[in-house]
C-alpha atoms as one frame of an Amber mdcrd trajectory, in Angstrom:
protein
   0.000   0.000   0.000   1.285   3.428  -0.920   1.254   6.446   1.332  -0.426
   9.686   0.316   2.976  11.301  -0.169   4.074   8.515  -2.535   0.836   8.732
  -4.526   1.192  12.484  -4.941   4.811  12.079  -6.042   3.931   9.453  -8.672
   1.042  11.578  -9.905   3.351  14.570 -10.273   5.872  12.502 -12.231   3.229
  11.054 -14.552   1.781  14.476 -15.328   5.261  15.902 -15.906   6.079  13.062
 -18.293   2.822  13.644 -20.209   3.590  17.358 -20.621   7.081  16.525 -21.846
   5.719  14.110 -24.464   3.175  16.667 -25.665   5.812  19.413 -25.797   8.147
  17.352 -27.985   5.352  16.236 -30.287   4.892  12.695 -29.016   1.140  13.076
 -28.704   0.468   9.366 -29.057  -2.253   8.427 -26.593  -1.352   5.772 -24.080
  -4.481   4.487 -22.391  -2.552   2.843 -19.537  -0.882   6.149 -18.687  -4.224
   7.977 -18.614  -5.876   5.224 -16.568  -3.073   5.275 -14.029  -3.294   9.048
 -13.679  -7.063   8.822 -13.144  -6.672   6.030 -10.592  -4.033   7.909  -8.631
  -6.125  11.086  -8.641  -9.114   9.137  -7.333  -7.015   7.458  -4.648  -5.670
  10.821  -3.488  -9.187  12.312  -3.381 -10.536   9.327  -1.458  -7.726   9.419
   1.040  -8.121  13.143   1.668 -11.895  12.802   2.155 -11.496   9.812   4.452
  -8.858  11.610   6.469 -11.256  14.490   7.137 -14.057  12.210   8.312 -12.049
   9.794  10.435
């Protein structure tokens, strides 16, 4: 299980990598990359909401 800090770090790296690919013209869509970003964002949101209520 990953900590919130680790999830945020991975999310930051994935988004940075995506921007770099778009900047250099490698706009090929990678569905796994997008799914992972969405999953990590959801996990971070869930953890922050749960932390407030517990």
